[in-house]
Short mmCIF file of C-alpha atoms in Angstrom, two decimals:
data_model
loop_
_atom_site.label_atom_id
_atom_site.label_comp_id
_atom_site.label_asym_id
_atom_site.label_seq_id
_atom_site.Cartn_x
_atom_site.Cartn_y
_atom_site.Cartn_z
CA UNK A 153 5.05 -13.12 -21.98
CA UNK A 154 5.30 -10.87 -25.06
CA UNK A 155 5.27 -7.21 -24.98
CA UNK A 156 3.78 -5.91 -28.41
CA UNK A 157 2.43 -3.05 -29.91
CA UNK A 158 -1.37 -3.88 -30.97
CA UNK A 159 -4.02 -2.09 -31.93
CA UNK A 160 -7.32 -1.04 -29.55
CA UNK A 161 -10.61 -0.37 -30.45
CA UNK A 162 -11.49 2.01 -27.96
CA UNK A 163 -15.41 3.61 -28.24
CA UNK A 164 -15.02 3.03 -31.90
CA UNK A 165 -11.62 4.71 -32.29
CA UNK A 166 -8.21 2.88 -32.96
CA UNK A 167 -5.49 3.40 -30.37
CA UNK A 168 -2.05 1.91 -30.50
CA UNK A 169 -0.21 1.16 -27.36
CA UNK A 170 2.47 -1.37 -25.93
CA UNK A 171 0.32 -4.54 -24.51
CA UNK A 172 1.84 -7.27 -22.34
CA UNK A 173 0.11 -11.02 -23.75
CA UNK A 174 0.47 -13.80 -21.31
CA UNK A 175 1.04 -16.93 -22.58
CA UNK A 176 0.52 -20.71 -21.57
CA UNK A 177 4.06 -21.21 -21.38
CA UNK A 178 4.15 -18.24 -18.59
CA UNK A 179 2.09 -20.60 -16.23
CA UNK A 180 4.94 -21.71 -14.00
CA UNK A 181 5.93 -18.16 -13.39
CA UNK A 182 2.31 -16.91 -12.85
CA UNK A 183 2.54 -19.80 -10.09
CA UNK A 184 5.45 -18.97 -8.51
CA UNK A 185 4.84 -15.41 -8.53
CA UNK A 186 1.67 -16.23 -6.16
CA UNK A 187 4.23 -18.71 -4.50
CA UNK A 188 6.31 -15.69 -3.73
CA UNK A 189 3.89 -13.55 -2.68
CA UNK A 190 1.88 -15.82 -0.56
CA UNK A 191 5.30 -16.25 1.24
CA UNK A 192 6.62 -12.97 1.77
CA UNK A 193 2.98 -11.88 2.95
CA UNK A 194 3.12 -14.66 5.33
CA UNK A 195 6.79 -13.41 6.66
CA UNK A 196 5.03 -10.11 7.23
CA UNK A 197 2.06 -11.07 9.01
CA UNK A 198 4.33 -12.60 11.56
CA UNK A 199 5.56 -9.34 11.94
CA UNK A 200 2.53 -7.22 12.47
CA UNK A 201 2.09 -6.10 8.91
CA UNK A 202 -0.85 -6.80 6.03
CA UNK A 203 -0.14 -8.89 3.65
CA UNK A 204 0.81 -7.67 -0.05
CA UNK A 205 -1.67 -6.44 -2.63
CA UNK A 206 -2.25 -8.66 -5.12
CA UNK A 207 -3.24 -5.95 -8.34
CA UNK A 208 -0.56 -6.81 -10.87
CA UNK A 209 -0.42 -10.90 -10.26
CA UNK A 210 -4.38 -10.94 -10.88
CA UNK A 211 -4.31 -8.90 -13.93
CA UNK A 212 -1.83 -11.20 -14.98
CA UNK A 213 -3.79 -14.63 -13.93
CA UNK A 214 -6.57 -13.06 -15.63
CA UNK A 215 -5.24 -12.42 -19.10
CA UNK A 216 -4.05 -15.99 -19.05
CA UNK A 217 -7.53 -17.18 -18.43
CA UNK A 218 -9.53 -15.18 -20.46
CA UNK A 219 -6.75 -14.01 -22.90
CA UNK A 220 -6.63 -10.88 -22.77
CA UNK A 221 -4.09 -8.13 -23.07
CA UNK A 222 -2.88 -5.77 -19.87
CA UNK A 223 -2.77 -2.38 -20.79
CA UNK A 224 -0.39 -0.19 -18.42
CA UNK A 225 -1.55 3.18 -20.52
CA UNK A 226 -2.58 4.21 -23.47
CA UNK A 227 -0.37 7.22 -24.89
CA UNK A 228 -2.67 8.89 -26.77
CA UNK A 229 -5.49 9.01 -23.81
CA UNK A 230 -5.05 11.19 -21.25
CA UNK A 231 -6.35 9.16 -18.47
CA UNK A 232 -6.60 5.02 -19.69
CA UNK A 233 -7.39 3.73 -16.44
CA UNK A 234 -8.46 0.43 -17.48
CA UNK A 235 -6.13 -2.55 -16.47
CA UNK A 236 -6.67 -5.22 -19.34
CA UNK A 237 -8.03 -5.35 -22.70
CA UNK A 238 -10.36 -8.17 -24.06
CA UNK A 239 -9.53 -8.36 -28.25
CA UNK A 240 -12.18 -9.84 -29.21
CA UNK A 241 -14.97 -7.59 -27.50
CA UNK A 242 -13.18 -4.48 -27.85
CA UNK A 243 -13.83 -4.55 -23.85
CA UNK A 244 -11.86 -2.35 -21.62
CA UNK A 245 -11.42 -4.50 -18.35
CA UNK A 246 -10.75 -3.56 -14.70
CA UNK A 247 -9.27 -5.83 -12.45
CA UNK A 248 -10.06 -5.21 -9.05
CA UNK A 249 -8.74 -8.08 -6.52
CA UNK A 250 -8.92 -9.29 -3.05
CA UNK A 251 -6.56 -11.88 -1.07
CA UNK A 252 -8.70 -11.05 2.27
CA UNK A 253 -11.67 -12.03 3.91
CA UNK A 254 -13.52 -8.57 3.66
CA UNK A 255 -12.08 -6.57 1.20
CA UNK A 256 -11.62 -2.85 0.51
CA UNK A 257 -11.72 -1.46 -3.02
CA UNK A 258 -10.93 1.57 -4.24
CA UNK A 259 -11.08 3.10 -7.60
CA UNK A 260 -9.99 6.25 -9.02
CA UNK A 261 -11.86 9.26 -9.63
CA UNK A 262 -11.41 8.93 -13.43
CA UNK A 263 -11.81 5.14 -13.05
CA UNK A 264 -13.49 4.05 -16.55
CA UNK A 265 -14.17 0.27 -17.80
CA UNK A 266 -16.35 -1.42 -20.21
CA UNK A 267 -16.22 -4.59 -17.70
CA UNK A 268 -15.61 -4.93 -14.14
CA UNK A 269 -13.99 -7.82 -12.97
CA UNK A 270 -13.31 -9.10 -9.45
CA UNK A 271 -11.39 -11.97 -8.11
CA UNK A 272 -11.82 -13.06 -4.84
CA UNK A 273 -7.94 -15.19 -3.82
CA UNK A 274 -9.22 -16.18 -0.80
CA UNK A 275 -12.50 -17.88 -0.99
CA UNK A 276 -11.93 -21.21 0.72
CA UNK A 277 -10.00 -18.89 3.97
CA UNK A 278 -6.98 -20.24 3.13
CA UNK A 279 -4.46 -19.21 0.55
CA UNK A 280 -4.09 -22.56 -1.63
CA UNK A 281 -4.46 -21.63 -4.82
CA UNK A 282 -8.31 -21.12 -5.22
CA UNK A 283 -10.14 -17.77 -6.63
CA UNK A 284 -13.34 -16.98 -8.10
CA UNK A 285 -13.89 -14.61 -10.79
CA UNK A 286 -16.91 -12.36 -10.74
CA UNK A 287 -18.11 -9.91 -13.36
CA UNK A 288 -20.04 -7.18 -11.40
CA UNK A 289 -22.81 -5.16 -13.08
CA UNK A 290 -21.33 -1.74 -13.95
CA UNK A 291 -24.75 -0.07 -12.78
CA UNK A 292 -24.51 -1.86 -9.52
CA UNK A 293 -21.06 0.16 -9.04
CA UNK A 294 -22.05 3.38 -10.44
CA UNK A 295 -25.33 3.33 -7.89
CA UNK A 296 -23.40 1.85 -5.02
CA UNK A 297 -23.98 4.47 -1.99
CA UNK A 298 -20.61 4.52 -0.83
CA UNK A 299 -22.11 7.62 2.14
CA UNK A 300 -25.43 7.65 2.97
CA UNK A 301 -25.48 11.09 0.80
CA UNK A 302 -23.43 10.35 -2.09
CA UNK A 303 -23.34 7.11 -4.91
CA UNK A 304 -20.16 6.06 -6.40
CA UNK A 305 -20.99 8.23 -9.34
CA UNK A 306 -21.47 10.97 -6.97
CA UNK A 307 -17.98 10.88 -6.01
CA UNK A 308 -16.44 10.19 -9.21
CA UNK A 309 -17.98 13.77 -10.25
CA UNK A 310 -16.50 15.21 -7.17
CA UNK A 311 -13.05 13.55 -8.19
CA UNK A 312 -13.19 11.86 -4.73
CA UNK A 313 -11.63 7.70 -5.04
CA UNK A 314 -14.66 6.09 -4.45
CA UNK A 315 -14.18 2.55 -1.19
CA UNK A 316 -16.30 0.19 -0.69
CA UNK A 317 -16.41 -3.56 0.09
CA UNK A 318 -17.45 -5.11 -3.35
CA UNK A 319 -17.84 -8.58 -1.60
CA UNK A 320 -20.25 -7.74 1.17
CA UNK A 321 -21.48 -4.32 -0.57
CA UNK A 322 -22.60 -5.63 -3.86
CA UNK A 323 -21.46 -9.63 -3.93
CA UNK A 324 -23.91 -11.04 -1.40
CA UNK A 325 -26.40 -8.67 -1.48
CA UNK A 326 -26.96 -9.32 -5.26
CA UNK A 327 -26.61 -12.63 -5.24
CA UNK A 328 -23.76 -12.80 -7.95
CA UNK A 329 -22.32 -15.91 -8.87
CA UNK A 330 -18.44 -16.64 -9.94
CA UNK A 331 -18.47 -16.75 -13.75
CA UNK A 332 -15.01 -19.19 -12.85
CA UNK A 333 -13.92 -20.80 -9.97
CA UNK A 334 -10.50 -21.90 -10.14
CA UNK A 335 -7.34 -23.42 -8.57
CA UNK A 336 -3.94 -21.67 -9.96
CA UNK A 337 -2.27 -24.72 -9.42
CA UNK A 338 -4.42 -26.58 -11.62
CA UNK A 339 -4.55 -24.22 -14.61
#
């Protein structure tokens, strides 16, 4: 992995800001990482406890896919809550994950993104490898009624974090398909 300083195209403007680029030859560690984790989360379930989140390993297995860039901030923006950056589109990506059956999302109330990206880690119910990767319709979030009084927008406004279960809230209901299905191990 490289750590550079690039230049973003954000909203038409140029940004500059320290960028983390995965490469091919980072595979092995992107594997073992989810090695790792899968094991320590497994240690803790015998004891009573969740399992780990997963946030910084899928940002990660994402930029190797799709190569992108992940973005931890952006100096000269107050609030750059986006999690990866796609080059090519001048896309500011978020990166939402589960490693669960029935997930629970949140975002935060300044939460902003060109494109929304989920990955589902445990599709098959088993933790071998597998995850899907969906792109969800940003309209789908912002409408989402996350109380029977108030839409995700709603409490974005109200600078409320915004929860809801993106796999049977949005997922199955719409119909969405994985734009990728893959095994990390096979990569």
């Amino acid at each position: 992995m490289k750590k550079e300083k690039r230049e973003l195209i954000l909203d038409g403007t140029s940004y500059f800001a320290e960028v983390e680029i995965v490469e091919k030859s980072d595979k092995n560690n992107l594997i073992k990482m989810y090695s790792l984790w899968n094991e320590l989360s497994s240690i803790l379930s015998k004891y009573g406890c969740r399992r780990l989140n997963f946030p910084e390993i899928s940002e990660l297995i994402f930029c190797y896919i799709y190569d992108c860039w992940r973005v931890n901030n952006v100096p000269q923006i107050k609030h750059s809550s986006f999690d990866c950056y796609n080059p090519k589109t001048y896309s500011r990506i978020q990166i939402k994950a589960t490693s669960v059956a029935d997930d629970l999302t949140s975002f935060g109330p300044r939460s902003i993104w060109d494109e929304l990206y989920f990955m589902d880690f445990f599709p098959n119910g088993k933790y071998d490898g597998c995850f899907d990767v969906y792109l969800i319709p940003n309209e789908s979030v912002y409408n989402y009624p996350v109380r029977s009084d108030e839409t995700f927008r709603d409490q974005q406004k109200r600078g409320v974090r915004p929860r809801f279960h993106i796999k049977t809230g949005l997922i199955k209901p719409l119909k969405i398909k994985p734009i990728g299905q893959y095994n990390l191990f096979e990569l």
